XYZ file of C-alpha atoms in Angstrom:
396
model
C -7.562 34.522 -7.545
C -5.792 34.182 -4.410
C -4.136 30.118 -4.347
C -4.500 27.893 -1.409
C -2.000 25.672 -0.231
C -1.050 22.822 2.442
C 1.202 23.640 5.662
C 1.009 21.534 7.854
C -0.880 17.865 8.239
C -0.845 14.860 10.964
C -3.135 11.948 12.158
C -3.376 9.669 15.226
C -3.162 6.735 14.802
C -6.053 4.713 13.526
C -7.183 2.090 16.704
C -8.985 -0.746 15.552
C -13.009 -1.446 16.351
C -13.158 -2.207 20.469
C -9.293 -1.829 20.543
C -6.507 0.554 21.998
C -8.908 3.968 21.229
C -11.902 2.119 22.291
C -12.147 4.385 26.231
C -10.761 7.469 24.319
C -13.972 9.820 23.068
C -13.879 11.170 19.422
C -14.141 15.095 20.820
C -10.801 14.221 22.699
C -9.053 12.450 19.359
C -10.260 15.430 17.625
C -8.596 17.679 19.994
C -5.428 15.198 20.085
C -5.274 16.091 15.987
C -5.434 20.142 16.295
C -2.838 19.828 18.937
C -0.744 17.785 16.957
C -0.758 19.842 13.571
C -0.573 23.402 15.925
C 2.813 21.733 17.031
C 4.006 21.631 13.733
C 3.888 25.223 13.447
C 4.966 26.346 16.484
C 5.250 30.185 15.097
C 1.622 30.849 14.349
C -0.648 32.151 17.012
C -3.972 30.320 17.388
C -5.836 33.103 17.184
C -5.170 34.101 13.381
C -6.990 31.004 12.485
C -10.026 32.584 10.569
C -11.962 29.376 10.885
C -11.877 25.170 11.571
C -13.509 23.130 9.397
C -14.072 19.683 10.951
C -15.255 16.280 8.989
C -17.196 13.783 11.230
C -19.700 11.255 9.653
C -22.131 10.049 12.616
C -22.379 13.117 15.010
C -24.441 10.436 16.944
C -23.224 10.060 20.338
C -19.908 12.162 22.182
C -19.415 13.839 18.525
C -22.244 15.315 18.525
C -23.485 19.232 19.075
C -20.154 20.171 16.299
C -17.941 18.061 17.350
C -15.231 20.752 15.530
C -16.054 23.435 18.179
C -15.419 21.086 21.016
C -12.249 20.043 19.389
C -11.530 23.796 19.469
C -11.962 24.034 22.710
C -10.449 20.553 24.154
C -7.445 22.196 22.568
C -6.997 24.909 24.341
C -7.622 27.533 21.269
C -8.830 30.731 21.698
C -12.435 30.829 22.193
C -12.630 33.595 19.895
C -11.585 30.863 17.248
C -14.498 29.510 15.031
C -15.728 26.127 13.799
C -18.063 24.114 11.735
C -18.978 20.311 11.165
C -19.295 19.082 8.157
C -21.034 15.424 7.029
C -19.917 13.699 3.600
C -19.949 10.313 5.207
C -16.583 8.802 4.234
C -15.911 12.227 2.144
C -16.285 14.087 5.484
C -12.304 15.252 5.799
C -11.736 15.635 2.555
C -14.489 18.092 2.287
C -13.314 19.513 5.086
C -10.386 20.544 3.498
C -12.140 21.778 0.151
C -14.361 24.164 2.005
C -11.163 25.575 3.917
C -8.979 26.144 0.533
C -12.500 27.699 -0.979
C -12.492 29.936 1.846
C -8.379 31.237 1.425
C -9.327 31.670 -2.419
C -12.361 33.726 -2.162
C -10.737 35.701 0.305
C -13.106 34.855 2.998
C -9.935 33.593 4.878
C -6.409 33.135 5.422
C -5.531 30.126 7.649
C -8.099 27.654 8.176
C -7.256 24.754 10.282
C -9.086 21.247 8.526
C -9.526 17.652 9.694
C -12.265 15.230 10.920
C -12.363 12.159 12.794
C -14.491 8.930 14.104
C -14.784 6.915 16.686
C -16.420 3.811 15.524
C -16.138 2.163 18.018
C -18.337 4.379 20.236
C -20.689 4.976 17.874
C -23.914 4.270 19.590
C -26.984 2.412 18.944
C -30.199 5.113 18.417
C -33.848 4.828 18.825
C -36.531 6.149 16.718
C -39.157 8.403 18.370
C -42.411 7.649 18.671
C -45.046 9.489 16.469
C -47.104 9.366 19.496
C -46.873 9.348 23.232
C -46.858 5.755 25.216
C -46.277 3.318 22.155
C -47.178 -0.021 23.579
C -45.184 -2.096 21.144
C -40.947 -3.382 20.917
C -38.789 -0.523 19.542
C -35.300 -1.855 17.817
C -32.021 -0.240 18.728
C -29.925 0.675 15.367
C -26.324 0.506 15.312
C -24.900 3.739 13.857
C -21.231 2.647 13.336
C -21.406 1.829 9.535
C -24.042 2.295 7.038
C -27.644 2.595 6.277
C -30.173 3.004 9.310
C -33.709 3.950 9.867
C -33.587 3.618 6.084
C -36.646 5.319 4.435
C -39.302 2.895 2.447
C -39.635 5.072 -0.532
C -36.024 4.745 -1.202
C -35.688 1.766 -3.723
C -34.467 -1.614 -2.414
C -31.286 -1.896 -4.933
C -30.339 1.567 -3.763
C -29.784 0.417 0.042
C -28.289 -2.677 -0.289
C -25.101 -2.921 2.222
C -21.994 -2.037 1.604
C -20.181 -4.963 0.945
C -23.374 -6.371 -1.210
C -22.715 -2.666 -3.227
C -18.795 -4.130 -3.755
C -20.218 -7.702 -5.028
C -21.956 -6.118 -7.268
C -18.867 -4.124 -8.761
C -16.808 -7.449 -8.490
C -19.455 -8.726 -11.010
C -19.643 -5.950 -13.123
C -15.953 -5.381 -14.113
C -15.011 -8.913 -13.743
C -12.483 -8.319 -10.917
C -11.731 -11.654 -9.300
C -10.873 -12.173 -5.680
C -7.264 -13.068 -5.952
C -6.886 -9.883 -7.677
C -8.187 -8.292 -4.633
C -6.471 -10.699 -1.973
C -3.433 -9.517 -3.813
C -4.102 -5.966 -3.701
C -4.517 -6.140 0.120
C -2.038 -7.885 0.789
C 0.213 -4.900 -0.424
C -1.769 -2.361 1.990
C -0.402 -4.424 4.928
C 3.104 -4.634 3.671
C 3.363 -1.548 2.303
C 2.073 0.399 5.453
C 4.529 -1.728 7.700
C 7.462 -0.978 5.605
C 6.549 3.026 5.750
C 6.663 3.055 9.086
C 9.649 1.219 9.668
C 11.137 3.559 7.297
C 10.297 6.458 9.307
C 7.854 7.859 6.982
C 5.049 8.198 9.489
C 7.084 9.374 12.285
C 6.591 12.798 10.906
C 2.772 12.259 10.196
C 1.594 10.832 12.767
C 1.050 11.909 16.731
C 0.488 9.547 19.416
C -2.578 9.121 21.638
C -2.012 10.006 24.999
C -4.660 10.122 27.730
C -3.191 11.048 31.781
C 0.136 10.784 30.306
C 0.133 7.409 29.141
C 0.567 6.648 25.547
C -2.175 4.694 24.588
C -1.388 4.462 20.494
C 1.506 5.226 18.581
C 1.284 3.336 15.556
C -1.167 1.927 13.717
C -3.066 -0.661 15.224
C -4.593 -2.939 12.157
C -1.269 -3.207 9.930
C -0.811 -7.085 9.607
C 2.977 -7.068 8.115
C 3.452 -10.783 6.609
C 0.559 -10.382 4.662
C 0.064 -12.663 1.632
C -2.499 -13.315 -0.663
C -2.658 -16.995 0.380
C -3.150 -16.078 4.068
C -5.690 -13.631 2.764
C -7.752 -16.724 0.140
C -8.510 -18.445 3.469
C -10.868 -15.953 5.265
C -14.605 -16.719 4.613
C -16.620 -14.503 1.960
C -18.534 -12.225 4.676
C -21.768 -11.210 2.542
C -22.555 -14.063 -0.203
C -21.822 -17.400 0.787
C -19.761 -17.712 -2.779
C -18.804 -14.319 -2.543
C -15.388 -12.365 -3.126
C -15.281 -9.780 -0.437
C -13.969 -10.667 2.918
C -12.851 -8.916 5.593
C -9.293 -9.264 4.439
C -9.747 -7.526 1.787
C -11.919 -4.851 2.675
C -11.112 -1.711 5.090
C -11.877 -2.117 8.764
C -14.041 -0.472 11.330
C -11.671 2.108 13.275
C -10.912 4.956 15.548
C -9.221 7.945 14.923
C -8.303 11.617 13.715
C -6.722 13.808 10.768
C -5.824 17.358 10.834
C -4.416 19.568 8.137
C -3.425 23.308 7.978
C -4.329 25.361 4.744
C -3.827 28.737 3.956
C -2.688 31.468 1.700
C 0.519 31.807 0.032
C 0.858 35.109 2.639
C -0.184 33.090 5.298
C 3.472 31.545 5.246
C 4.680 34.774 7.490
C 2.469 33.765 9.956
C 2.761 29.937 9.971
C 6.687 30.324 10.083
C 7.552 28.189 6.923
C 6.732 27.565 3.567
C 3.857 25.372 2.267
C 4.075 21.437 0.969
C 1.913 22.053 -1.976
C -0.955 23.770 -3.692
C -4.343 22.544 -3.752
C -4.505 22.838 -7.464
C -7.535 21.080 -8.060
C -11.141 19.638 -6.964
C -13.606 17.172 -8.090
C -17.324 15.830 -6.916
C -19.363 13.174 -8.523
C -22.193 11.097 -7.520
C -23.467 7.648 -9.540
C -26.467 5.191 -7.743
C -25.676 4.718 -4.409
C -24.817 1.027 -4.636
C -21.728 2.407 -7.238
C -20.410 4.712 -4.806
C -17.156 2.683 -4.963
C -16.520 3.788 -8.848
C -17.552 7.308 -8.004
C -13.950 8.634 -7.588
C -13.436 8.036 -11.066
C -14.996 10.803 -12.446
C -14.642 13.114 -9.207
C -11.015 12.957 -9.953
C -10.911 13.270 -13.966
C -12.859 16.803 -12.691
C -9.746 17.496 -10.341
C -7.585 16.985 -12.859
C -9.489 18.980 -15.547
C -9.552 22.183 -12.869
C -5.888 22.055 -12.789
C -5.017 21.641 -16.152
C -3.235 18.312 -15.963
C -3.616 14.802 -17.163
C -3.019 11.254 -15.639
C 0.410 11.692 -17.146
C 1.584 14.172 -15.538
C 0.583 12.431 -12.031
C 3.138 10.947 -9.625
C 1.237 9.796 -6.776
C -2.072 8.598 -5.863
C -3.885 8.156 -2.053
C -6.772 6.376 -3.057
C -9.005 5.445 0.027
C -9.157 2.067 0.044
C -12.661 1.468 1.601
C -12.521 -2.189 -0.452
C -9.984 -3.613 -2.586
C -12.604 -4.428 -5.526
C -13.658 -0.559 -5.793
C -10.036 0.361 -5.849
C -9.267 -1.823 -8.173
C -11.840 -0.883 -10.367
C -10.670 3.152 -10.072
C -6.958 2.286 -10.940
C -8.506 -0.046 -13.694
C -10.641 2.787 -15.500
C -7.979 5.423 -15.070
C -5.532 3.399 -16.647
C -2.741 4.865 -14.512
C 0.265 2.689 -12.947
C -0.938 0.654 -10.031
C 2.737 0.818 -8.512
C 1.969 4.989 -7.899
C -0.854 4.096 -6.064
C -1.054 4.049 -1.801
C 2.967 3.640 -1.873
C 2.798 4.099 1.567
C -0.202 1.595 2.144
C -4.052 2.183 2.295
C -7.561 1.920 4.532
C -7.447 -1.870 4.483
C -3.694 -2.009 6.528
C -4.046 1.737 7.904
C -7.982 1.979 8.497
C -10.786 3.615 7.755
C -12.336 6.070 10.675
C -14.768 8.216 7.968
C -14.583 11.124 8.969
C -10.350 11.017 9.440
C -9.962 9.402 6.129
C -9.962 12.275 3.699
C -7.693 14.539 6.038
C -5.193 11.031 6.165
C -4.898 10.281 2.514
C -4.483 14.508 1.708
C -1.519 15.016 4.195
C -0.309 11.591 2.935
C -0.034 12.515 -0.260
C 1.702 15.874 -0.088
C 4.095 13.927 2.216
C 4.807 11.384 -0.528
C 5.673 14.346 -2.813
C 7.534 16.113 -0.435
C 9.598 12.749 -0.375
C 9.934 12.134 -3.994
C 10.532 15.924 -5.121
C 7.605 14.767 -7.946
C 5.405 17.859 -8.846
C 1.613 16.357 -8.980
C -0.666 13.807 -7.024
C -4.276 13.162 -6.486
C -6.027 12.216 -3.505
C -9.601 10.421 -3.629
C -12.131 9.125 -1.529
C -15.426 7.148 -2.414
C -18.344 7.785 -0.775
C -21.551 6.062 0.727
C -24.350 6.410 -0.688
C -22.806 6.887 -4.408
C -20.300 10.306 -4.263
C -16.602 10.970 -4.380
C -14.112 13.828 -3.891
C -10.592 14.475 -5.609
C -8.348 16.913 -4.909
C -4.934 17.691 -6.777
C -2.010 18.829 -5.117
C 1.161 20.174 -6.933
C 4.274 20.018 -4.772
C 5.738 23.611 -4.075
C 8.468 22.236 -1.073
């Protein structure tokens, strides 16, 4: 079977909710992304891209009507270059990029340009429609920046509870306490500032500029100074004696990812080698309200399809979409907390959905590239209870 690798990967920046992004539409960031990871390989010519494969998680409002052809097209591509949107919620990147290296190995393609984005902060509020003309009673506008809406009655009640109710829930069950998780996000923010003063994401990452002004260059949420004691003084934001706060939970954000994958041939036409091989993938589902301990299992599958084990792993970009379900992932795999987000996580960086997946996969073969180490794993939970994994071993 043909193997299917990385070339090529950058983000924007991720804005925070109402911030710097907040005028800037998602179909623009998108475009802003394939831009940004075309740059990096100057050689190639558009047109031999067989097909884009774009991640996007609302599609309510200026993403909508495939918001991966518009991207296409905001670009400046060929027309004659394809696209799809796909929706895995948080997972929505990530998948993005499976479907792409499914498509070099079955032959179906050889380049295939991945990514996603979100803007959450222009996610707009939606209306049901009436069953029948001229309703004469109140209609309720539903946010549809971040979680459940228009939620269906047969669906049972422990299955929809909110997000960071679903994280309680997992602080209870594994006993995970909330200075362990003050602590853990206090890292993030530390971490993340310390990679980019270190010139780590100066590679990664491409600013936002709209009428040639720069609107973002660097991450917008990263709080360096960080401690867990700053952190124990924020108020528990869904039980009144609760654990999860929103210090130590992943914000609402705007943004975009983009990565390049394709065939080992492909390299002749991209004009230089590839990072690393996408050696292996993984999906699991659990009850919705687990969806945080889903990437457990999604990535033991990864790891299975490439014929590793946890000890032959290096690095891990583990979305942090709370600190309590990332805690309880590093917990069950047993694995070295210090390999994990190295470079900092969703809680500093952010968490746009549908740019997540692409970030923490061109993050990781970065980190690799860095440390000359041969395997990683990249994860993501999930709303509504799934997970992805992917493996990459480091061929730069």
């Amino acid at each position: 079977m043909v193997a299917s690798f990385v070339y090529a990967a950058v983000r924007t920046p991720f804005g925070r909710f109402g911030g710097a992004l907040a005028d800037v539409r998602p179909d623009d960031l998108a475009a802003i992304a394939v831009s940004g990871v075309l740059a990096k390989t100057p050689s190639l010519d558009p047109a031999l891209i067989s097909d884009v494969v774009w991640g996007n998680a609302n599609g309510a409002g200026e993403d909508n009507r495939n918001v991966g052809r518009m991207a296409v097209l905001l670009a400046g591509l060929p027309t004659s270059v394809p696209a799809t949107t796909v929706n895995r919620l948080c997972g929505s990147s990530l998948d993005a990029a499976i479907i792409g290296s499914r498509a070099v190995e079955t032959g179906d393609a050889d380049i295939v340009l991945t990514g996603g984005v979100e803007s959450m902060t222009r996610a707009p509020w939606v209306l049901p429609k009436p069953s029948r003309a001229f309703p004469a009673g109140h209609v309720t506008a539903v946010s549809t920046t971040l979680g459940w809406r228009l939620v269906n009655d047969r669906m049972p009640k422990e299955w929809t509870v909110s997000l960071g109710e679903a994280n309680e829930q997992l602080a209870e069950r594994f006993a995970i306490p909330r200075e362990r998780q003050d602590e853990f996000a206090a890292r993030s923010h530390n971490l993340a500032d310390d990679a980019w003063n270190s010139g780590f994401y100066d590679e990664l990452v491409v600013p936002v500029v709209v009428d040639g002004e720069i609107r973002l260059a660097r991450d917008e949420g990263i709080r360096p100074g960080s401690t867990p004691q700053k952190l124990a003084g924020l108020k528990p934001s869904f039980r009144p004696d609760g654990v999860i706060t929103a210090g130590n939970a992943s914000p609402l954000n705007d943004g975009a990812s983009a990565v390049l994958i394709g065939s080992e041939d492909a390299a002749s036409h991209i004009g230089h080698a590839p990072l690393a091989r996408i050696a292996g993938r993984g999906v699991s589902a659990l009850e919705p309200q687990m969806f945080g301990f889903a990437p457990v299992e999604a990535a033991e599958r990864a790891l299975s399809r490439a014929g590793i084990s946890w000890s032959d792993v290096s690095a891990v970009e583990l979305n942090e979409a709370f600190a309590v379900q990332s805690l309880a992932c590093v917990d069950a795999w047993k694995i070295d907390p210090a390999i994990v987000n190295t470079k900092g996580g969703a809680i500093a960086i952010g968490h746009p959905l549908g740019a997540s997946g692409g970030r923490i996969l061109g993050t990781l073969a970065a980190r690799l590239r860095e440390s000359g180490e041969r395997w990683g794993v990249a994860a993501v939970c999930i709303g509504v209870g799934q997970a992805l994994a992917v493996v990459l071993e480091s061929v730069a």
